[in-house]
PDB file of C-alpha atoms in Angstrom:
ATOM      1  CA  MET A  30     276.517 -93.649 171.533  1.00 45.00           C
ATOM      2  CA  THR A  31     277.674 -90.053 171.995  1.00 49.00           C
ATOM      3  CA  THR A  32     276.644 -87.726 169.188  1.00 51.00           C
ATOM      4  CA  ILE A  33     279.872 -86.301 167.801  1.00 60.00           C
ATOM      5  CA  THR A  34     280.061 -82.788 166.419  1.00 69.00           C
ATOM      6  CA  SER A  35     283.161 -80.770 165.645  1.00 79.00           C
ATOM      7  CA  HIS A  36     283.915 -77.080 165.559  1.00 86.00           C
ATOM      8  CA  GLU A  37     286.964 -75.049 164.599  1.00 91.00           C
ATOM      9  CA  HIS A  38     288.026 -72.126 166.769  1.00 93.00           C
ATOM     10  CA  THR A  39     290.739 -69.610 165.972  1.00 96.00           C
ATOM     11  CA  LEU A  40     292.864 -67.997 168.654  1.00 96.00           C
ATOM     12  CA  ASP A  41     295.565 -65.348 168.647  1.00 96.00           C
ATOM     13  CA  GLY A  42     298.735 -67.292 169.333  1.00 97.00           C
ATOM     14  CA  VAL A  43     302.137 -65.969 170.319  1.00 97.00           C
ATOM     15  CA  ARG A  44     303.281 -65.779 166.677  1.00 96.00           C
ATOM     16  CA  GLY A  45     300.059 -65.927 164.678  1.00 96.00           C
ATOM     17  CA  ARG A  46     296.537 -67.260 164.497  1.00 98.00           C
ATOM     18  CA  ILE A  47     296.050 -70.791 165.766  1.00 98.00           C
ATOM     19  CA  SER A  48     293.367 -73.146 164.490  1.00 98.00           C
ATOM     20  CA  VAL A  49     291.803 -75.266 167.236  1.00 98.00           C
ATOM     21  CA  HIS A  50     289.765 -78.398 166.574  1.00 98.00           C
ATOM     22  CA  HIS A  51     287.010 -78.949 169.124  1.00 98.00           C
ATOM     23  CA  TRP A  52     285.231 -82.282 169.113  1.00 98.00           C
ATOM     24  CA  GLN A  53     282.152 -81.414 171.123  1.00 96.00           C
ATOM     25  CA  ASN A  54     280.384 -83.559 173.686  1.00 96.00           C
ATOM     26  CA  PRO A  55     276.932 -82.236 174.662  1.00 94.00           C
ATOM     27  CA  GLN A  56     277.343 -83.437 178.257  1.00 95.00           C
ATOM     28  CA  PRO A  57     281.055 -83.786 178.997  1.00 97.00           C
ATOM     29  CA  SER A  58     282.491 -84.864 182.317  1.00 98.00           C
ATOM     30  CA  PHE A  59     286.078 -83.876 181.509  1.00 98.00           C
ATOM     31  CA  VAL A  60     288.166 -81.831 179.066  1.00 98.00           C
ATOM     32  CA  VAL A  61     290.964 -83.236 176.923  1.00 98.00           C
ATOM     33  CA  LEU A  62     293.772 -81.103 175.526  1.00 99.00           C
ATOM     34  CA  LEU A  63     295.591 -82.909 172.703  1.00 98.00           C
ATOM     35  CA  ALA A  64     298.993 -81.905 171.310  1.00 99.00           C
ATOM     36  CA  HIS A  65     299.887 -83.463 167.943  1.00 98.00           C
ATOM     37  CA  GLY A  66     303.331 -84.280 166.618  1.00 98.00           C
ATOM     38  CA  TYR A  67     305.816 -82.628 164.265  1.00 97.00           C
ATOM     39  CA  GLY A  68     304.700 -81.986 160.697  1.00 97.00           C
ATOM     40  CA  GLU A  69     301.155 -83.262 161.146  1.00 98.00           C
ATOM     41  CA  HIS A  70     297.888 -81.702 162.342  1.00 98.00           C
ATOM     42  CA  ALA A  71     295.149 -82.293 164.886  1.00 98.00           C
ATOM     43  CA  GLY A  72     292.665 -83.542 162.314  1.00 97.00           C
ATOM     44  CA  ARG A  73     294.554 -86.840 162.190  1.00 98.00           C
ATOM     45  CA  TYR A  74     293.243 -87.596 165.689  1.00 98.00           C
ATOM     46  CA  GLU A  75     289.545 -87.753 164.797  1.00 97.00           C
ATOM     47  CA  HIS A  76     289.265 -91.417 165.821  1.00 97.00           C
ATOM     48  CA  VAL A  77     291.046 -90.785 169.121  1.00 98.00           C
ATOM     49  CA  ALA A  78     288.718 -87.880 169.844  1.00 98.00           C
ATOM     50  CA  GLN A  79     285.676 -90.024 169.075  1.00 97.00           C
ATOM     51  CA  ALA A  80     286.758 -92.641 171.604  1.00 98.00           C
ATOM     52  CA  LEU A  81     287.420 -89.964 174.226  1.00 98.00           C
ATOM     53  CA  LEU A  82     284.002 -88.426 173.591  1.00 97.00           C
ATOM     54  CA  SER A  83     282.388 -91.805 174.095  1.00 97.00           C
ATOM     55  CA  ALA A  84     284.199 -91.960 177.450  1.00 97.00           C
ATOM     56  CA  GLY A  85     282.770 -88.576 178.479  1.00 97.00           C
ATOM     57  CA  GLY A  86     285.396 -86.146 177.251  1.00 98.00           C
ATOM     58  CA  THR A  87     285.245 -83.048 175.109  1.00 98.00           C
ATOM     59  CA  VAL A  88     288.426 -82.615 173.067  1.00 98.00           C
ATOM     60  CA  TYR A  89     290.372 -79.472 172.162  1.00 98.00           C
ATOM     61  CA  ALA A  90     293.337 -79.930 169.821  1.00 98.00           C
ATOM     62  CA  PRO A  91     295.244 -77.022 168.259  1.00 98.00           C
ATOM     63  CA  ASP A  92     297.165 -77.170 165.027  1.00 98.00           C
ATOM     64  CA  HIS A  93     300.503 -75.926 166.358  1.00 98.00           C
ATOM     65  CA  LEU A  94     302.255 -72.871 164.962  1.00 98.00           C
ATOM     66  CA  GLY A  95     303.355 -73.620 161.393  1.00 98.00           C
ATOM     67  CA  HIS A  96     301.186 -76.732 161.228  1.00 98.00           C
ATOM     68  CA  GLY A  97     297.848 -77.665 159.699  1.00 98.00           C
ATOM     69  CA  ARG A  98     295.531 -74.689 159.300  1.00 97.00           C
ATOM     70  CA  SER A  99     297.420 -72.442 161.734  1.00 98.00           C
ATOM     71  CA  GLU A 100     299.549 -69.501 160.633  1.00 98.00           C
ATOM     72  CA  GLY A 101     303.327 -69.564 160.386  1.00 98.00           C
ATOM     73  CA  GLU A 102     305.960 -70.895 158.030  1.00 98.00           C
ATOM     74  CA  PRO A 103     305.342 -74.615 157.546  1.00 97.00           C
ATOM     75  CA  ALA A 104     306.996 -76.771 160.219  1.00 97.00           C
ATOM     76  CA  LEU A 105     308.991 -73.830 161.593  1.00 97.00           C
ATOM     77  CA  ILE A 106     309.064 -73.377 165.382  1.00 98.00           C
ATOM     78  CA  ASP A 107     311.588 -70.996 166.902  1.00 97.00           C
ATOM     79  CA  ASP A 108     310.833 -71.822 170.527  1.00 98.00           C
ATOM     80  CA  ILE A 109     308.771 -74.679 171.974  1.00 98.00           C
ATOM     81  CA  GLU A 110     307.749 -72.352 174.806  1.00 98.00           C
ATOM     82  CA  ASP A 111     305.722 -70.350 172.254  1.00 98.00           C
ATOM     83  CA  VAL A 112     303.732 -73.472 171.432  1.00 98.00           C
ATOM     84  CA  VAL A 113     303.281 -74.229 175.136  1.00 98.00           C
ATOM     85  CA  ALA A 114     301.899 -70.712 175.545  1.00 98.00           C
ATOM     86  CA  ASP A 115     299.490 -71.316 172.660  1.00 98.00           C
ATOM     87  CA  LEU A 116     298.328 -74.522 174.327  1.00 98.00           C
ATOM     88  CA  ARG A 117     297.796 -72.546 177.498  1.00 98.00           C
ATOM     89  CA  SER A 118     295.451 -70.265 175.546  1.00 98.00           C
ATOM     90  CA  VAL A 119     293.558 -73.319 174.315  1.00 98.00           C
ATOM     91  CA  ALA A 120     293.218 -74.474 177.924  1.00 98.00           C
ATOM     92  CA  GLY A 121     291.778 -71.069 178.762  1.00 98.00           C
ATOM     93  CA  LEU A 122     289.259 -71.405 175.948  1.00 97.00           C
ATOM     94  CA  ALA A 123     288.232 -74.847 177.193  1.00 98.00           C
ATOM     95  CA  ALA A 124     287.940 -73.679 180.798  1.00 98.00           C
ATOM     96  CA  GLY A 125     285.771 -70.780 179.716  1.00 97.00           C
ATOM     97  CA  GLU A 126     283.401 -73.078 177.853  1.00 97.00           C
ATOM     98  CA  HIS A 127     283.428 -75.816 180.487  1.00 97.00           C
ATOM     99  CA  PRO A 128     284.166 -74.228 183.875  1.00 97.00           C
ATOM    100  CA  GLY A 129     284.950 -76.612 186.678  1.00 97.00           C
ATOM    101  CA  LEU A 130     285.578 -79.708 184.581  1.00 98.00           C
ATOM    102  CA  PRO A 131     288.809 -81.653 185.182  1.00 98.00           C
ATOM    103  CA  THR A 132     291.381 -81.457 182.394  1.00 98.00           C
ATOM    104  CA  VAL A 133     293.716 -84.110 181.004  1.00 98.00           C
ATOM    105  CA  LEU A 134     296.529 -83.559 178.505  1.00 99.00           C
ATOM    106  CA  ILE A 135     297.622 -85.971 175.781  1.00 99.00           C
ATOM    107  CA  GLY A 136     300.788 -85.358 173.764  1.00 98.00           C
ATOM    108  CA  HIS A 137     302.275 -87.409 170.921  1.00 98.00           C
ATOM    109  CA  SER A 138     305.918 -87.216 169.732  1.00 98.00           C
ATOM    110  CA  MET A 139     306.842 -83.501 169.503  1.00 98.00           C
ATOM    111  CA  GLY A 140     303.486 -82.988 171.168  1.00 98.00           C
ATOM    112  CA  GLY A 141     304.946 -85.036 174.012  1.00 98.00           C
ATOM    113  CA  ILE A 142     307.666 -82.400 174.394  1.00 98.00           C
ATOM    114  CA  ILE A 143     305.014 -79.681 174.420  1.00 98.00           C
ATOM    115  CA  ALA A 144     302.803 -81.598 176.852  1.00 98.00           C
ATOM    116  CA  THR A 145     305.685 -82.337 179.219  1.00 98.00           C
ATOM    117  CA  ARG A 146     306.772 -78.705 179.324  1.00 98.00           C
ATOM    118  CA  TYR A 147     303.157 -77.700 179.902  1.00 98.00           C
ATOM    119  CA  ALA A 148     302.853 -80.200 182.755  1.00 98.00           C
ATOM    120  CA  GLN A 149     306.105 -79.031 184.335  1.00 98.00           C
ATOM    121  CA  GLN A 150     304.681 -75.516 184.489  1.00 98.00           C
ATOM    122  CA  TYR A 151     300.934 -76.037 184.923  1.00 98.00           C
ATOM    123  CA  GLY A 152     300.639 -79.598 186.216  1.00 97.00           C
ATOM    124  CA  SER A 153     298.596 -78.477 189.200  1.00 97.00           C
ATOM    125  CA  GLU A 154     295.784 -77.627 186.765  1.00 97.00           C
ATOM    126  CA  LEU A 155     295.751 -81.123 185.216  1.00 98.00           C
ATOM    127  CA  LYS A 156     294.184 -84.348 186.427  1.00 98.00           C
ATOM    128  CA  ALA A 157     296.382 -86.552 184.256  1.00 98.00           C
ATOM    129  CA  LEU A 158     299.047 -86.565 181.546  1.00 98.00           C
ATOM    130  CA  VAL A 159     299.343 -89.091 178.709  1.00 99.00           C
ATOM    131  CA  LEU A 160     302.545 -89.234 176.650  1.00 98.00           C
ATOM    132  CA  SER A 161     302.546 -91.210 173.396  1.00 98.00           C
ATOM    133  CA  GLY A 162     306.005 -91.782 171.941  1.00 98.00           C
ATOM    134  CA  PRO A 163     307.180 -88.514 173.544  1.00 98.00           C
ATOM    135  CA  ALA A 164     310.311 -87.076 171.949  1.00 97.00           C
ATOM    136  CA  ILE A 165     311.690 -85.863 175.299  1.00 98.00           C
ATOM    137  CA  GLY A 166     314.792 -88.032 174.925  1.00 96.00           C
ATOM    138  CA  GLY A 167     315.400 -86.908 171.371  1.00 88.00           C
ATOM    139  CA  ASN A 168     316.829 -88.864 168.487  1.00 88.00           C
ATOM    140  CA  PRO A 169     320.521 -88.150 167.855  1.00 85.00           C
ATOM    141  CA  ALA A 170     320.149 -89.061 164.182  1.00 82.00           C
ATOM    142  CA  LEU A 171     317.598 -86.254 163.754  1.00 82.00           C
ATOM    143  CA  ILE A 172     318.882 -83.620 166.170  1.00 78.00           C
ATOM    144  CA  GLY A 173     322.357 -84.179 164.740  1.00 79.00           C
ATOM    145  CA  LEU A 174     321.163 -82.874 161.372  1.00 84.00           C
ATOM    146  CA  VAL A 175     321.712 -79.326 162.680  1.00 81.00           C
ATOM    147  CA  GLU A 176     325.459 -79.924 162.365  1.00 82.00           C
ATOM    148  CA  MET A 177     325.109 -80.398 158.613  1.00 81.00           C
ATOM    149  CA  ASP A 178     325.135 -77.521 156.130  1.00 77.00           C
ATOM    150  CA  PRO A 179     322.931 -77.718 154.271  1.00 80.00           C
ATOM    151  CA  ILE A 180     320.562 -80.010 156.153  1.00 81.00           C
ATOM    152  CA  PRO A 181     319.883 -82.919 153.804  1.00 78.00           C
ATOM    153  CA  ASP A 182     316.417 -83.297 152.358  1.00 81.00           C
ATOM    154  CA  VAL A 183     315.323 -86.286 154.436  1.00 76.00           C
ATOM    155  CA  PRO A 184     311.612 -85.931 155.198  1.00 81.00           C
ATOM    156  CA  ILE A 185     309.846 -88.429 157.443  1.00 88.00           C
ATOM    157  CA  ASP A 186     309.354 -91.763 155.703  1.00 92.00           C
ATOM    158  CA  PRO A 187     305.621 -92.587 155.935  1.00 95.00           C
ATOM    159  CA  ALA A 188     306.484 -96.304 155.971  1.00 95.00           C
ATOM    160  CA  ILE A 189     307.964 -96.077 159.496  1.00 96.00           C
ATOM    161  CA  LEU A 190     304.884 -94.533 161.100  1.00 98.00           C
ATOM    162  CA  SER A 191     302.791 -97.691 161.432  1.00 98.00           C
ATOM    163  CA  ASN A 192     302.628-101.329 160.431  1.00 98.00           C
ATOM    164  CA  ASP A 193     299.345-100.503 158.701  1.00 98.00           C
ATOM    165  CA  PRO A 194     300.333 -99.420 155.149  1.00 97.00           C
ATOM    166  CA  ALA A 195     297.105 -97.434 154.804  1.00 98.00           C
ATOM    167  CA  VAL A 196     298.366 -95.045 157.504  1.00 98.00           C
ATOM    168  CA  GLY A 197     301.494 -94.170 155.525  1.00 97.00           C
ATOM    169  CA  GLU A 198     299.512 -93.812 152.320  1.00 97.00           C
ATOM    170  CA  ALA A 199     297.027 -91.422 153.946  1.00 98.00           C
ATOM    171  CA  TYR A 200     299.874 -89.454 155.525  1.00 98.00           C
ATOM    172  CA  ALA A 201     301.646 -89.084 152.173  1.00 96.00           C
ATOM    173  CA  ALA A 202     298.426 -87.919 150.491  1.00 97.00           C
ATOM    174  CA  ASP A 203     297.430 -85.444 153.221  1.00 98.00           C
ATOM    175  CA  ASP A 204     297.908 -81.866 152.001  1.00 97.00           C
ATOM    176  CA  LEU A 205     297.851 -80.531 155.571  1.00 98.00           C
ATOM    177  CA  VAL A 206     300.868 -82.653 156.510  1.00 98.00           C
ATOM    178  CA  TYR A 207     304.301 -81.085 155.971  1.00 97.00           C
ATOM    179  CA  HIS A 208     306.331 -83.307 153.649  1.00 95.00           C
ATOM    180  CA  GLY A 209     309.539 -81.278 153.363  1.00 92.00           C
ATOM    181  CA  PRO A 210     312.950 -81.557 155.034  1.00 89.00           C
ATOM    182  CA  PHE A 211     313.554 -80.729 158.685  1.00 92.00           C
ATOM    183  CA  LYS A 212     314.276 -77.076 159.412  1.00 92.00           C
ATOM    184  CA  ARG A 213     317.332 -76.125 161.419  1.00 92.00           C
ATOM    185  CA  GLN A 214     315.523 -73.769 163.792  1.00 95.00           C
ATOM    186  CA  THR A 215     312.846 -76.330 164.585  1.00 95.00           C
ATOM    187  CA  LEU A 216     315.461 -78.962 165.384  1.00 94.00           C
ATOM    188  CA  LEU A 217     317.295 -76.458 167.583  1.00 95.00           C
ATOM    189  CA  ALA A 218     314.024 -75.578 169.320  1.00 97.00           C
ATOM    190  CA  MET A 219     313.272 -79.226 170.024  1.00 96.00           C
ATOM    191  CA  GLY A 220     316.815 -79.858 171.229  1.00 95.00           C
ATOM    192  CA  GLY A 221     316.639 -76.853 173.536  1.00 96.00           C
ATOM    193  CA  ALA A 222     313.289 -77.981 174.934  1.00 97.00           C
ATOM    194  CA  ILE A 223     314.667 -81.472 175.586  1.00 97.00           C
ATOM    195  CA  GLU A 224     317.471 -79.930 177.641  1.00 96.00           C
ATOM    196  CA  THR A 225     315.022 -77.677 179.478  1.00 98.00           C
ATOM    197  CA  ILE A 226     312.775 -80.627 180.337  1.00 98.00           C
ATOM    198  CA  ALA A 227     315.714 -82.630 181.656  1.00 97.00           C
ATOM    199  CA  GLY A 228     316.663 -79.829 184.047  1.00 97.00           C
ATOM    200  CA  ALA A 229     313.183 -78.676 185.080  1.00 97.00           C
ATOM    201  CA  GLY A 230     312.408 -81.252 187.730  1.00 92.00           C
ATOM    202  CA  SER A 231     309.922 -84.072 188.137  1.00 96.00           C
ATOM    203  CA  LEU A 232     306.233 -84.187 187.342  1.00 98.00           C
ATOM    204  CA  GLY A 233     305.476 -84.440 191.056  1.00 97.00           C
ATOM    205  CA  ASP A 234     302.256 -86.259 191.874  1.00 98.00           C
ATOM    206  CA  LEU A 235     300.650 -85.710 188.463  1.00 98.00           C
ATOM    207  CA  PRO A 236     299.266 -89.076 187.272  1.00 98.00           C
ATOM    208  CA  THR A 237     301.200 -89.872 184.099  1.00 98.00           C
ATOM    209  CA  LEU A 238     300.840 -92.620 181.492  1.00 98.00           C
ATOM    210  CA  TRP A 239     303.740 -93.215 179.100  1.00 98.00           C
ATOM    211  CA  LEU A 240     303.030 -95.370 176.037  1.00 99.00           C
ATOM    212  CA  HIS A 241     305.586 -96.296 173.370  1.00 98.00           C
ATOM    213  CA  GLY A 242     306.044 -98.562 170.371  1.00 98.00           C
ATOM    214  CA  GLU A 243     309.014-100.869 170.818  1.00 98.00           C
ATOM    215  CA  GLN A 244     309.985-100.531 167.133  1.00 98.00           C
ATOM    216  CA  ASP A 245     309.702 -96.739 167.053  1.00 98.00           C
ATOM    217  CA  GLN A 246     312.409 -95.517 164.670  1.00 96.00           C
ATOM    218  CA  LEU A 247     311.595 -91.801 164.912  1.00 95.00           C
ATOM    219  CA  VAL A 248     311.632 -91.586 168.712  1.00 97.00           C
ATOM    220  CA  PRO A 249     313.662 -94.613 169.797  1.00 97.00           C
ATOM    221  CA  LEU A 250     312.621 -96.225 173.063  1.00 97.00           C
ATOM    222  CA  GLU A 251     316.257 -96.447 174.153  1.00 97.00           C
ATOM    223  CA  HIS A 252     316.513 -92.647 174.318  1.00 97.00           C
ATOM    224  CA  THR A 253     313.057 -91.955 175.720  1.00 98.00           C
ATOM    225  CA  GLY A 254     313.317 -94.365 178.648  1.00 98.00           C
ATOM    226  CA  PRO A 255     316.092 -92.529 180.518  1.00 97.00           C
ATOM    227  CA  ALA A 256     314.408 -89.174 179.859  1.00 98.00           C
ATOM    228  CA  VAL A 257     311.129 -90.382 181.367  1.00 98.00           C
ATOM    229  CA  GLU A 258     312.995 -91.896 184.307  1.00 97.00           C
ATOM    230  CA  ASN A 259     314.649 -88.529 184.934  1.00 97.00           C
ATOM    231  CA  ILE A 260     311.408 -86.548 185.214  1.00 97.00           C
ATOM    232  CA  LYS A 261     308.939 -89.141 186.453  1.00 97.00           C
ATOM    233  CA  GLY A 262     306.906 -88.265 189.512  1.00 96.00           C
ATOM    234  CA  SER A 263     305.255 -90.440 192.108  1.00 98.00           C
ATOM    235  CA  ASP A 264     302.455 -91.725 189.858  1.00 98.00           C
ATOM    236  CA  LEU A 265     303.858 -93.063 186.583  1.00 98.00           C
ATOM    237  CA  GLN A 266     302.428 -95.952 184.591  1.00 98.00           C
ATOM    238  CA  ALA A 267     304.242 -97.195 181.492  1.00 98.00           C
ATOM    239  CA  LYS A 268     303.468 -99.648 178.719  1.00 98.00           C
ATOM    240  CA  THR A 269     305.315-100.542 175.548  1.00 98.00           C
ATOM    241  CA  TYR A 270     303.863-102.369 172.561  1.00 98.00           C
ATOM    242  CA  PRO A 271     305.971-105.100 170.904  1.00 98.00           C
ATOM    243  CA  GLY A 272     306.343-104.587 167.171  1.00 98.00           C
ATOM    244  CA  ALA A 273     304.605-101.208 167.207  1.00 98.00           C
ATOM    245  CA  GLN A 274     306.138 -98.283 165.347  1.00 98.00           C
ATOM    246  CA  HIS A 275     305.905 -94.548 166.068  1.00 98.00           C
ATOM    247  CA  GLU A 276     302.235 -93.691 165.652  1.00 98.00           C
ATOM    248  CA  ILE A 277     300.708 -96.040 168.202  1.00 98.00           C
ATOM    249  CA  PHE A 278     297.327 -94.293 167.901  1.00 98.00           C
ATOM    250  CA  ASN A 279     297.408 -95.391 164.244  1.00 98.00           C
ATOM    251  CA  GLU A 280     298.956 -98.814 164.721  1.00 98.00           C
ATOM    252  CA  THR A 281     297.344-102.151 163.894  1.00 98.00           C
ATOM    253  CA  ASN A 282     296.529-102.432 167.634  1.00 98.00           C
ATOM    254  CA  LYS A 283     295.288 -98.857 167.936  1.00 98.00           C
ATOM    255  CA  ASP A 284     292.060 -99.977 169.631  1.00 98.00           C
ATOM    256  CA  GLU A 285     294.134-101.533 172.411  1.00 98.00           C
ATOM    257  CA  VAL A 286     296.216 -98.370 172.788  1.00 98.00           C
ATOM    258  CA  ILE A 287     293.195 -96.065 172.965  1.00 98.00           C
ATOM    259  CA  ALA A 288     291.489 -98.443 175.409  1.00 98.00           C
ATOM    260  CA  ASP A 289     294.605 -98.318 177.608  1.00 98.00           C
ATOM    261  CA  VAL A 290     294.377 -94.509 177.677  1.00 98.00           C
ATOM    262  CA  ILE A 291     290.708 -94.547 178.637  1.00 98.00           C
ATOM    263  CA  ALA A 292     291.283 -97.230 181.289  1.00 98.00           C
ATOM    264  CA  PHE A 293     294.062 -95.123 182.798  1.00 98.00           C
ATOM    265  CA  LEU A 294     291.973 -91.953 182.844  1.00 98.00           C
ATOM    266  CA  GLY A 295     288.894 -93.526 184.463  1.00 97.00           C
ATOM    267  CA  PRO A 296     290.146 -93.778 188.057  1.00 97.00           C
ATOM    268  CA  LYS A 297     291.966 -90.450 187.820  1.00 96.00           C
ATOM    269  CA  LEU A 298     288.745 -88.675 186.869  1.00 96.00           C
ATOM    270  CA  ALA A 299     286.462 -90.501 189.317  1.00 89.00           C
TER     271      ALA A 299
END
């Protein structure tokens, strides 16, 4: 079994210092960039990183601006492009430490927006893209909150993240998770990025895996499907999981989901 060690880097981001989790593999064969979702932090992906390390990866995952241990007002993002630029800096860090290794990008939820924008701009530098419940189609019930003044205090309900109640309990107890109401500017930034993605063209020949829970209430499948169809390139694989909610990496079948990611990456990295 791969010996797993972790390290925390700090980088100068576009709007403040960014904390970067690095799960280190002593002899990696590929680099993974991982973009977490809204309100959470990269530390919640420890188990995903461990599986990727066992498959030969070394994993770099920033806490986005305003998230986790990074600087910025909690859960406030003015422009998704700033976060994409921060991720680009993380990619530079990884390339400097592991020159010549192929790189794959995994993005969940809002991280799926970030990862898709990154791939639209820098896809030629990636071997593969994995999108988990990507919010690229939006959720009118959430984005529509910007029309309300004031925005109602309706934080994410931990109970709709996973069918495993322990996931919601851990989320609710996690001090690094943002538990407050949505912020207008962040919703506007996500809405603007969704429009940008829709008009920015396909992913070309970048191998892409799209995974989604069929009972996802935060990022409904019905809105994501058309958005993926609009930007898909020539090498798209898709799988949905019956009964699964939003956080498929934390679902009751999480081992299946992670295995699907690793199985997809294998041939792309060969």
